[in-house]
Amino acid sequence: MIQPSKILKEKFGYDSFRANQEKAINAIIDGRDTLVLMPTGGGKSIIFQIAALCREGIGVVISPLIALMKDQVESLKSNGINAEFINSTQSQKEVDLIKSRIKNGTIDLIYVSPEKLLTRDIYDLLKQIDISLFAIDEAHCISQWGHDFRPEYIKIGKYINDFQNVPRVALTATADKVTQNDIVAQLQMKEPEIIIDSFNRPNISLNVLPANFRFDTILDFVRAHKDQSGIIYCLSRKTTESIADKLNNKGINAAFYHAGMSAEKRENVQDDFINDRVNIICATIAFGMGIDKSNIRWVIHYNLPKNIEGYYQEIGRAGRDGLPAQALLFYTYQDVILLKGFIEESNQKEILENKLERMQQYADSLVCRRRILLNYFNEQYDKNCGNCDVCNNPPQQFDGTIIAQKALSAIYRVNQQEPLSILIDILRGSGRAEIVNKNYQNLKTFGAGRDVSGFDWKYHFMQMINMGLIEVEYNNGNHLKLTQQSNEVLFNNRKVSLVHPTKATEVLATRAEKSKPKSQSSVLADELFIRLKALRLEQSRLRGIPPYIIFTDATLVEMSKKLPTMPIDMLEISGVGEAKMATYGQMFIDVIVKFVNEQSNLGKKQKGSTYIETWDLYGKDMTPEEIAIKRNLNPVTIYSHLAYLYEKGYSIDLRKYIFDEEIAKITEAVATYGNKALKPIYDHFEQKIEYHKIRIALTLISEKTE
Ligand code: ADP
Ligand code: ZN
């Protein structure tokens, strides 16, 4: 059997498995049913892909999303793996061709939609061949309790029961226990190996901001993240369109996406995003399912999401490649009112209200946000993550008793019959008609809170609502009401502690400051990264495949740091397997070599650049002596460069610089003097054999003895 780790290196170009991947692969290879729960980007696909390559027969992957199928198959092909898909987008002729390839065993992995799988045609085909495994991707679709139920998924369990001794692998990023049990039961998995990964995504930085000046903040943000892909989630279709419009007016290329558009339009937008033709998508939550794009660098929530499940899934689309990514959520009282309004009309009111409250708790949190998220998913996490706004910018508490007393007494004086906006106007002493008409200027609290801005008032009211000091009558004009607890503040002098609102500049500035003092080498790496990205984009257009399938951002970042200039070095880069080396290796090396040479011409020496310069001139058929003159170096230095390059596997004909007899003589001398220093050997031959020949001989001799 082929070793999984060998496939990982040769095909995918990765050095080692992640925490649970190997365990899952081994279970499947042993023929066990396996359930894998991992967050988005956790690396689920490699599990069944490698297991299928290790076992006899063809791996059958059932996947509900056509875009995802296409993406994975393209990605496998680019790694030199024989994979195809069968779904409703193909002509009968195409399907027939694939079927015949399945029969003659020239395909290792076949992706099928559940609808196609259930046809007689495919059933008969599968019955005739050897199957290595059934992988059921997005397995939560089987659960009626889940958010993505697909009726066809129910039939899969019975269907695959007809195929004895074929392991079933179910994969999902939905973690809850009910769904988990449902999957095992529906797929009739026998004593399954259940592998549950941590749902933490440490590379995603979590940030929440109050929603004032939302658009300006977004503008600053996208300008600071130039040329990066990102999604802006909005609650309404109208907002997606207006934000995209406003961004375009500012010269930023953005598109919108929502369920009200034609299927064709939606597909085009998605395609533009996947292929880096447009960087920013303003979308409703209809967008993102079935997108595998690994280089989404940020996700902004323009509005508060309905629940944490949805929120986590949406931000999880960022940073699949493991590189740093940002999540930014705007939080406003209006959204809470709006969402509560939707919930009023639902028949699951209590559950939904509860979920929304948990979402608010997250947004309001004064402790590490990651703790709230992971605890919500029942995962133990009790340290501070250091990668959220609360950790980086701990909120400053202050004694807010007087502010609270003013607010509560304003509510009291309007007989608990007014919404937030009126109360703030009263506190701030507004002279607008509605206030005057109601004679509120005569209230004792009128103007009592002029010293606090309207925005801060809103923020403090929200905190008091969340503390239980104030209640909102969502079903009755959103009037604010007093509670048992508010009486204690009003009449028993109970202390209230509040925090000041976070300022966008603070959250964004700490980030900028942190990344500011860049070393010279990282600035250069950035410059090279841009060039590598440009080459990737060019190739993507040429071949009609998404850029991230060619190489992930993570792979390009590693290239720009390690500067591989030869195939063996390039193969060491994570994400460069043999197939990608053959297709793309040399052209990326060329860009790196050119860059390194430019740098050394500018006097900015890169590690190893002196060798590359020599190598470059050697490639132009110059002799070592000519190279020495050109580079103003000693010829011995050039010979030693060539010997070094040779040792590194570069194709250099060293033997043309030395006779075999000389090598033989030097071999004898090495036996006496060792191979560490040249001088004793040079002296031994009374300086009749030149230094450079000794240097070259040592390389050739040590190669022989290895
Ligand atoms: P999931 O299906 O769980 O969302 P993917 O299978 O798409 O995740 O993997 C996410 C990213 O991580 C991909 O770019 C993938 O190539 C990469 N990856 C997976 N396993 C490894 C590994 N062992 N080492 C390095 N990168 C990996
Ligand atoms: Zn934190």
PDB file of C-alpha atoms in Angstrom, residues 203 218 220-232 247 252-255 272-281 293-300 318-319 321 323-327 511 515 518 526 529-530 533 536 553 557:
ATOM      1  CA  ASN A 203      -6.161  32.928  12.467  1.00  0.00           C
ATOM      2  CA  ILE A 218     -15.683  50.150   5.784  1.00  0.00           C
ATOM      3  CA  ASP A 220     -11.022  52.909   5.529  1.00  0.00           C
ATOM      4  CA  PHE A 221     -10.927  49.204   6.087  1.00  0.00           C
ATOM      5  CA  VAL A 222     -11.025  48.139   2.440  1.00  0.00           C
ATOM      6  CA  ARG A 223      -8.484  50.779   1.534  1.00  0.00           C
ATOM      7  CA  ALA A 224      -6.178  49.392   4.194  1.00  0.00           C
ATOM      8  CA  HIS A 225      -6.739  45.900   2.763  1.00  0.00           C
ATOM      9  CA  LYS A 226      -6.116  46.742  -0.847  1.00  0.00           C
ATOM     10  CA  ASP A 227      -6.402  43.931  -3.395  1.00  0.00           C
ATOM     11  CA  GLN A 228      -7.729  41.495  -0.828  1.00  0.00           C
ATOM     12  CA  SER A 229     -10.893  39.456  -1.240  1.00  0.00           C
ATOM     13  CA  GLY A 230     -13.679  40.026   1.248  1.00  0.00           C
ATOM     14  CA  ILE A 231     -17.417  39.725   1.844  1.00  0.00           C
ATOM     15  CA  ILE A 232     -19.751  42.314   3.365  1.00  0.00           C
ATOM     16  CA  LEU A 247     -18.006  51.537  -2.947  1.00  0.00           C
ATOM     17  CA  ILE A 252     -13.521  50.387  -5.306  1.00  0.00           C
ATOM     18  CA  ASN A 253     -14.571  47.421  -7.378  1.00  0.00           C
ATOM     19  CA  ALA A 254     -17.452  45.693  -5.599  1.00  0.00           C
ATOM     20  CA  ALA A 255     -20.446  43.596  -6.661  1.00  0.00           C
ATOM     21  CA  ASP A 272     -15.985  36.814 -10.712  1.00  0.00           C
ATOM     22  CA  PHE A 273     -15.251  36.574  -7.026  1.00  0.00           C
ATOM     23  CA  ILE A 274     -13.755  33.086  -7.182  1.00  0.00           C
ATOM     24  CA  ASN A 275     -11.522  34.126 -10.047  1.00  0.00           C
ATOM     25  CA  ASP A 276     -10.353  37.352  -8.386  1.00  0.00           C
ATOM     26  CA  ARG A 277     -11.994  39.525 -11.021  1.00  0.00           C
ATOM     27  CA  VAL A 278     -13.885  41.342  -8.286  1.00  0.00           C
ATOM     28  CA  ASN A 279     -12.558  41.560  -4.751  1.00  0.00           C
ATOM     29  CA  ILE A 280     -15.560  42.616  -2.720  1.00  0.00           C
ATOM     30  CA  ILE A 281     -19.033  41.109  -2.602  1.00  0.00           C
ATOM     31  CA  LYS A 293     -12.094  30.039  -2.159  1.00  0.00           C
ATOM     32  CA  SER A 294      -9.230  29.856   0.292  1.00  0.00           C
ATOM     33  CA  ASN A 295      -7.999  33.449  -0.013  1.00  0.00           C
ATOM     34  CA  ILE A 296     -10.957  35.352   1.412  1.00  0.00           C
ATOM     35  CA  ARG A 297      -9.077  37.676   3.759  1.00  0.00           C
ATOM     36  CA  TRP A 298     -11.940  39.388   5.600  1.00  0.00           C
ATOM     37  CA  VAL A 299     -15.641  39.213   6.335  1.00  0.00           C
ATOM     38  CA  ILE A 300     -17.633  42.240   7.486  1.00  0.00           C
ATOM     39  CA  ALA A 318     -12.318  33.874   5.711  1.00  0.00           C
ATOM     40  CA  GLY A 319      -8.783  32.571   5.971  1.00  0.00           C
ATOM     41  CA  ASP A 321      -5.618  28.934   3.946  1.00  0.00           C
ATOM     42  CA  LEU A 323      -3.157  32.965   7.002  1.00  0.00           C
ATOM     43  CA  PRO A 324      -4.339  35.880   9.157  1.00  0.00           C
ATOM     44  CA  ALA A 325      -7.904  36.985   8.363  1.00  0.00           C
ATOM     45  CA  GLN A 326     -10.292  39.570   9.833  1.00  0.00           C
ATOM     46  CA  ALA A 327     -13.886  39.460  10.969  1.00  0.00           C
ATOM     47  CA  ARG A 511      -4.016  46.534  14.215  1.00  0.00           C
ATOM     48  CA  SER A 515       1.771  45.409  11.757  1.00  0.00           C
ATOM     49  CA  LYS A 518       7.999  46.000   9.269  1.00  0.00           C
ATOM     50  CA  ASP A 526       5.476  41.816   0.222  1.00  0.00           C
ATOM     51  CA  PHE A 529       4.299  38.425  -3.090  1.00  0.00           C
ATOM     52  CA  ILE A 530       2.552  40.988  -5.294  1.00  0.00           C
ATOM     53  CA  LYS A 533       0.139  36.943  -7.216  1.00  0.00           C
ATOM     54  CA  ARG A 536      -0.874  33.435 -10.518  1.00  0.00           C
ATOM     55  CA  ASP A 553      -1.933  32.640  -0.644  1.00  0.00           C
ATOM     56  CA  VAL A 557       3.750  33.883   1.085  1.00  0.00           C
TER      57      VAL A 557
END
